[in-house]
Coordinates of C-alpha atoms in Angstrom, one line a residue:
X1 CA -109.0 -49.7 -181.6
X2 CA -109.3 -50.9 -178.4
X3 CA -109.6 -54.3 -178.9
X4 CA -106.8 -54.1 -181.4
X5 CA -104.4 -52.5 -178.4
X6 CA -105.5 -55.4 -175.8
X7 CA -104.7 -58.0 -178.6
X8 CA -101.5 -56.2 -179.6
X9 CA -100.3 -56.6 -175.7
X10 CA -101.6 -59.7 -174.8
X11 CA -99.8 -61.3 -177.9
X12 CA -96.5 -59.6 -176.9
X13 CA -96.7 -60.9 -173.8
X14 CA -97.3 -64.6 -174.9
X15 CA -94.1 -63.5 -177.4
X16 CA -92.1 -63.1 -174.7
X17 CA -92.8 -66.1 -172.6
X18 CA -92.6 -68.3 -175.3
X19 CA -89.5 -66.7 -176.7
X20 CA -87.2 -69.5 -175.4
X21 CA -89.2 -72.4 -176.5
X22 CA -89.0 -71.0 -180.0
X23 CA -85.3 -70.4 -180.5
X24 CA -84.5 -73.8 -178.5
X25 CA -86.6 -74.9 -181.4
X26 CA -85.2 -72.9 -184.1
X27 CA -81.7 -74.5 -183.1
X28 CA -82.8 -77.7 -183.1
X29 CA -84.5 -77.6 -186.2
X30 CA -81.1 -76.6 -187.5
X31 CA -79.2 -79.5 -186.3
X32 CA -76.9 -78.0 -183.6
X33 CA -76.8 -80.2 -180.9
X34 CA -74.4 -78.9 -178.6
X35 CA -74.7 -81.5 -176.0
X36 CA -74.2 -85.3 -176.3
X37 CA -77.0 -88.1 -175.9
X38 CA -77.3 -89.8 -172.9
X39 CA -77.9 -93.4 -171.7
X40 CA -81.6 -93.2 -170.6
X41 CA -84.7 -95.7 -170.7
X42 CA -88.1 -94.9 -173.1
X43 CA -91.9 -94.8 -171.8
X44 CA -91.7 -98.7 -172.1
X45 CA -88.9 -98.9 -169.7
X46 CA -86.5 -100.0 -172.3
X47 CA -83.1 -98.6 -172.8
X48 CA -81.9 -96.0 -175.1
X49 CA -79.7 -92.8 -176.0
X50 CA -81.8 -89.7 -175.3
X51 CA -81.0 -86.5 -176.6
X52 CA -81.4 -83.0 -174.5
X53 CA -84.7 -82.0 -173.8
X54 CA -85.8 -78.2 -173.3
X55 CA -84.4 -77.5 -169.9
X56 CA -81.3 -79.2 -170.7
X57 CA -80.8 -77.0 -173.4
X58 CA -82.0 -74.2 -171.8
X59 CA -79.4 -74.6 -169.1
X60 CA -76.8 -74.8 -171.8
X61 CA -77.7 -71.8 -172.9
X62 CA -77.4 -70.0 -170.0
X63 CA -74.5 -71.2 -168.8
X64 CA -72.8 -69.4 -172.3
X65 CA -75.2 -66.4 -172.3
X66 CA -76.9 -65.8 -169.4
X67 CA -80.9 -65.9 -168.9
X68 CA -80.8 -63.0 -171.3
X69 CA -79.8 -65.2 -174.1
X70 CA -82.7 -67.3 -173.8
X71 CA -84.1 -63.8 -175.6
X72 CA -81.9 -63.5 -178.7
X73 CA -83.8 -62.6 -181.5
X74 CA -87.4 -61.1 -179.4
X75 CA -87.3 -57.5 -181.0
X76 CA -88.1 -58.3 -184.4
X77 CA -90.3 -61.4 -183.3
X78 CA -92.2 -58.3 -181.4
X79 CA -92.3 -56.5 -184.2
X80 CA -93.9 -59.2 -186.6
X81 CA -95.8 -59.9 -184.1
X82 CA -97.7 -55.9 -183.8
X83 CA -97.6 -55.4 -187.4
X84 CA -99.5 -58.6 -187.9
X85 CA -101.9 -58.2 -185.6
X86 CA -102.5 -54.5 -187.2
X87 CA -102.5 -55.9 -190.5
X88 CA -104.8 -59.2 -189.9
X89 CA -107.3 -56.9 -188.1
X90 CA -107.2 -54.7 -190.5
X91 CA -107.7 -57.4 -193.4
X92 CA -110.4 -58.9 -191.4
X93 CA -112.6 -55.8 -190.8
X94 CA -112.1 -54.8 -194.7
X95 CA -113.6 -58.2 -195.8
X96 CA -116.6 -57.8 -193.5
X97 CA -117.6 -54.1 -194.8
X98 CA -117.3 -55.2 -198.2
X99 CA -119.1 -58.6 -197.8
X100 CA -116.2 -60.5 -199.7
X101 CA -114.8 -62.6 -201.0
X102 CA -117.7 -65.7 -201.1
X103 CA -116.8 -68.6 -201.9
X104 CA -119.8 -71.0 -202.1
X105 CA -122.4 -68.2 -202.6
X106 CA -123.3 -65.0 -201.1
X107 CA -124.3 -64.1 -196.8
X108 CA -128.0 -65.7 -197.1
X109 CA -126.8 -68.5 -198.5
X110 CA -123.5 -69.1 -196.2
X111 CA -126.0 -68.6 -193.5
X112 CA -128.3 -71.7 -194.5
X113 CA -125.5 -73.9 -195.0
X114 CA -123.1 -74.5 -192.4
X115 CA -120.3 -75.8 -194.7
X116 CA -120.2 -72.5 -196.8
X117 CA -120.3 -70.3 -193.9
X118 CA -117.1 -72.3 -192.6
X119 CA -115.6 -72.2 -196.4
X120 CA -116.0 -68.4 -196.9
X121 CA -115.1 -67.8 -193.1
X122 CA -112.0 -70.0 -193.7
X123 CA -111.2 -68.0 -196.7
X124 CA -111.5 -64.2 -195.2
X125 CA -109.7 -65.9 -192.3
X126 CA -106.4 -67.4 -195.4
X127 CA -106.6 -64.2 -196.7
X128 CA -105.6 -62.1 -193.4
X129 CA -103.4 -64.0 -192.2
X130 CA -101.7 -64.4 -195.4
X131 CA -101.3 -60.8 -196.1
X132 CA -100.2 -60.4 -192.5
X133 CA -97.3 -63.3 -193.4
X134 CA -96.3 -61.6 -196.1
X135 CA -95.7 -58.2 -194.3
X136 CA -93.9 -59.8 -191.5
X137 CA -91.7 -62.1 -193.0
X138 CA -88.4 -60.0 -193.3
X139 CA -89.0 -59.5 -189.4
X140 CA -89.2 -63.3 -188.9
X141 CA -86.2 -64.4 -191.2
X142 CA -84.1 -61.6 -189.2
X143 CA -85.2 -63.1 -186.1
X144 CA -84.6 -66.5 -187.4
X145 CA -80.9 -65.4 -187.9
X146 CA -80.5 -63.7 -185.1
X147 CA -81.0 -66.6 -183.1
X148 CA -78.6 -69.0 -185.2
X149 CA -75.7 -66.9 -184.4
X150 CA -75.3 -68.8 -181.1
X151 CA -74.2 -71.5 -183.2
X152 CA -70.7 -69.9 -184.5
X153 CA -71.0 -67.4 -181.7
X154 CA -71.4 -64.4 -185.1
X155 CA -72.7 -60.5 -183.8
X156 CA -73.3 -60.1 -187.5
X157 CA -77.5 -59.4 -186.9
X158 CA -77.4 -57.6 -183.7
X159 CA -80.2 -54.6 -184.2
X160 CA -83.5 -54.6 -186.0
X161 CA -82.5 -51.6 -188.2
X162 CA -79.0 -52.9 -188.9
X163 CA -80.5 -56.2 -190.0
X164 CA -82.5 -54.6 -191.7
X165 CA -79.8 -52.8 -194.0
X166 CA -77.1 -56.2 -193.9
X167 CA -79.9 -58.2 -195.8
X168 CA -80.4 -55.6 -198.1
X169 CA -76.7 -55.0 -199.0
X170 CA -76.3 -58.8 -199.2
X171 CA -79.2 -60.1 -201.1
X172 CA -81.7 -57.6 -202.0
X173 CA -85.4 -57.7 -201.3
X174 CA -85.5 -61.0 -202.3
X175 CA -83.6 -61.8 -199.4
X176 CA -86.7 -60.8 -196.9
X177 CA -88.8 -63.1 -198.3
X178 CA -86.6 -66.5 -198.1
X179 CA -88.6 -69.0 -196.4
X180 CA -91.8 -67.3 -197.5
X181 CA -93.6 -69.5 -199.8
X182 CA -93.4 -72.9 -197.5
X183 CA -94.4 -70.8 -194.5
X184 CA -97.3 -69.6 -196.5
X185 CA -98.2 -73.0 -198.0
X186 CA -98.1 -74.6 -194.3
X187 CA -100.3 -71.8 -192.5
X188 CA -103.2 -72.2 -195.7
X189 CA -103.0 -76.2 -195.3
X190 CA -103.3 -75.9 -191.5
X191 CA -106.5 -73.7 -191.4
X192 CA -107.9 -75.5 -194.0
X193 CA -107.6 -78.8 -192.3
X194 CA -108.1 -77.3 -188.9
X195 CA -111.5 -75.7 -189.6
X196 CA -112.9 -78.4 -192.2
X197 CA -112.2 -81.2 -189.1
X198 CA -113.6 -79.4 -186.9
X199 CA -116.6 -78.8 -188.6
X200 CA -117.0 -82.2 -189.6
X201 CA -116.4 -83.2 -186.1
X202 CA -118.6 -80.9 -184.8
X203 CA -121.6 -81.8 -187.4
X204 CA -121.3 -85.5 -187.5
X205 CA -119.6 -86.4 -184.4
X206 CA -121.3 -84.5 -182.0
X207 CA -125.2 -84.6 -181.0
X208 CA -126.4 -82.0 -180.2
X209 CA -128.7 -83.8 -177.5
X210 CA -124.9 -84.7 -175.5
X211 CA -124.5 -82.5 -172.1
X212 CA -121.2 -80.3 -172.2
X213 CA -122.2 -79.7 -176.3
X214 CA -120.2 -76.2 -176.1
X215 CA -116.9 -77.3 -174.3
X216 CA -116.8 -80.8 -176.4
X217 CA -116.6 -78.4 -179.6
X218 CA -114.4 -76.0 -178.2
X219 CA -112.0 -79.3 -177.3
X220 CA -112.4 -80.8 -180.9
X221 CA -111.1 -77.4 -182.0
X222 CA -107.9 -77.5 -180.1
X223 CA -107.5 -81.1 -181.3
X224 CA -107.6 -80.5 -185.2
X225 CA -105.6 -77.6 -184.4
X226 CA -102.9 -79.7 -183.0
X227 CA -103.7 -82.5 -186.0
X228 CA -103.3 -80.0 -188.6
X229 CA -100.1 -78.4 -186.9
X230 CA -98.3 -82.3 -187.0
X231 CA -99.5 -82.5 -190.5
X232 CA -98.0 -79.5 -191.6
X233 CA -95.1 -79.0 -189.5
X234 CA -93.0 -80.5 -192.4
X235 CA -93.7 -76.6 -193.8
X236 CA -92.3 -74.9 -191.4
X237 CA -89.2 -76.7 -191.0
X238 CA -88.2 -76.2 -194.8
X239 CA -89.0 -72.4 -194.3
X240 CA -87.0 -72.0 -191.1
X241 CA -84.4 -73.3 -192.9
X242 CA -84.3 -71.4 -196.1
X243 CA -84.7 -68.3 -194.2
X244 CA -81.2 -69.1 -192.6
X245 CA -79.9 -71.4 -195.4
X246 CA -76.8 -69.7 -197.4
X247 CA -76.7 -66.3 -195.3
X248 CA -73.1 -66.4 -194.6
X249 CA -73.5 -67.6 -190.9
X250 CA -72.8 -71.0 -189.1
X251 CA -75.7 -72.1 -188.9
X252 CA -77.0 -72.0 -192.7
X253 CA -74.0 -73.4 -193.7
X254 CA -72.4 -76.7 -193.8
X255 CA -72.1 -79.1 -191.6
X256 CA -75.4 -77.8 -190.5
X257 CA -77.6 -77.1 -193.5
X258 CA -76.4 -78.0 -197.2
X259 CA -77.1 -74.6 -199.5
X260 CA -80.0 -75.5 -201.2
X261 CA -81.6 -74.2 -204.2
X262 CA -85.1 -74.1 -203.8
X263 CA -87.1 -74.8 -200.9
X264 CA -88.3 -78.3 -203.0
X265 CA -84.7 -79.4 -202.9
X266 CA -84.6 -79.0 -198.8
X267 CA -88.0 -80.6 -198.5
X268 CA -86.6 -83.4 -200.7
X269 CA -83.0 -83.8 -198.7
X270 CA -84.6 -83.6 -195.4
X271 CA -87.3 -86.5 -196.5
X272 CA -84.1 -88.2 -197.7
X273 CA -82.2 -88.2 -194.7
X274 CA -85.8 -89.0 -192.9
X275 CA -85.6 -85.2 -191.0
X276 CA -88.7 -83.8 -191.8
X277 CA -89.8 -83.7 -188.1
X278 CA -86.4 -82.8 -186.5
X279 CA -87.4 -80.2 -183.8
X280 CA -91.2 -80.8 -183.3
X281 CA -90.5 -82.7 -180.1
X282 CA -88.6 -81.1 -177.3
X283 CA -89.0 -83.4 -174.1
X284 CA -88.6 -86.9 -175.7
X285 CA -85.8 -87.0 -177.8
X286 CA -84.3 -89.9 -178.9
X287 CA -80.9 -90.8 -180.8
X288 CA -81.8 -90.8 -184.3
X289 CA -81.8 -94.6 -185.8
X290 CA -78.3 -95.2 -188.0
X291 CA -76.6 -91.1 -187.2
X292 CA -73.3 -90.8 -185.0
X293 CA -72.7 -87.7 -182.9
X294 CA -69.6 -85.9 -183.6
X295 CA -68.4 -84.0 -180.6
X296 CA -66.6 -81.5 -182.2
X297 CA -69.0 -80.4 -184.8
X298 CA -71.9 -80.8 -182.1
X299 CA -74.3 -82.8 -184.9
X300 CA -75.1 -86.1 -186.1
X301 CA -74.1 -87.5 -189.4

């Protein structure tokens, strides 16, 4: 229980200080670009229109809102944030009493072979945090919305609760769960590929005669962690945007976002328009090749 409160408080904490730098994000990823691009020059010293980074958009921010606004949206992030810890730990310490599930055979077997101790570990690991997604979702698509209102300046998600009951009068239960199945799709693709790389890595990459043996595993597992997060980050654009897409606000309407479907029709409109990684970068943005900027509408077409 301990552990659980420590984890519970040291997560909130990184919540908080990270808040900005997701709904920066979150905006971006939406296509509202409230400042134009500017003349600047690229790594290579050559010329080109750059868009906004983080603290210019930051500062943009606060000039409208205040440094508060850089927190739109934090109360139900914190809340998806507790109950998933609660519920991953929970998960997690259910598999280990009961032994399951097993993948490519049972605990004595696991143990002899490092890849099936890494698959079934990787599968307890899908299944927590899974379960935790799933329960913390309509938290995440009400924070997702609150945060878009900056773009039409809309007070329509203002309190957890009253959130809570607008989504439910507008679209049912269905409507807590928009988003869901990419976000669930990208977090399963990026522990898979995270862990299997590593454990490649660390098995065929590494000797274990090599000084430093610990650390260099320790780095390869923060580098496939950031290889599987590129790979997948596709995912989590799409789900950002149908958690907003179509919910009567600015920014999940058009000009911003077309009302899509399914979640396979914005995948497929965003690979069209050549989008899929619109928002992943936040320091070296560039002028996208072939769009305009239109000053009043604060995007590019």
């Amino acid at each position: 229980m301990a552990d659980t409160c420590v984890q519970v408080l040291l997560g909130s904490g990184l919540t908080v200080l990270s808040h900005p730098l997701m709904y920066i994000k979150v905006l971006i990823q939406v296509g509202h670009e409230p400042l134009p691009p500017t003349l600047g020059r690229n790594l290579f010293g050559r010329q080109v229109y750059q868009l906004p980074g983080l603290f210019a958009y930051a500062q943009h921010i606060i000039r409208i809102d205040g440094k508060v606004g850089l927190f739109k949206g934090l109360g139900p992030r914190l809340c998806a944030g507790t109950i998933g810890t609660l519920v991953h730990g929970r998960v997690v310490q259910t598999c280990q009493e009961r032994g399951s599930p097993q993948i490519l055979g049972g605990e004595q077997k696991a143990a002899d072979g490092s890849l099936q101790k890494v698959v079934n570990e990787t599968t307890r690991e899908m299944l927590a945090r899974s379960c935790a997604t799933i329960v913390t979702h309509p938290f995440h698509v009400i924070t997702l919305r609150c945060m878009i209102q900056f773009i039409g300046r809309e007070t329509k998600y203002s309190g957890v609760l009253d959130s809570i009951v607008t989504v439910y009068r507008e679209e049912g239960v269905l409507g807590f769960f928009a988003g869901l199945i990419p976000r669930l799709l990208g977090d399963v693709f990026s522990l898979w590929i995270c862990n299997l790389l590593a454990h490649f890595l660390n098995t065929y990459a590494i000797d274990e005669s090599m000084s430093h043996t610990g650390e260099i595993r320790n780095c390869s597992q923060a580098v496939t962690g950031f290889f599987a997060s590129m790979l997948t980050y596709p995912f989590v654009l799409v789900s950002n945007l149908m958690a907003v897409n179509n919910c009567g606000l600015a920014g999940g309407l058009p000009p911003y976002a077309s009302v899509y479907p399914t979640w396979v029709d914005c995948w497929r409109h965003l690979s069209r328009e050549g989008n899929m990684s619109r928002g992943n970068s936040l320091f070296f943005r560039k002028l996208p090749a072939g769009k305009l900027y239109a000053v009043e509408q604060k995007r590019f077409f």
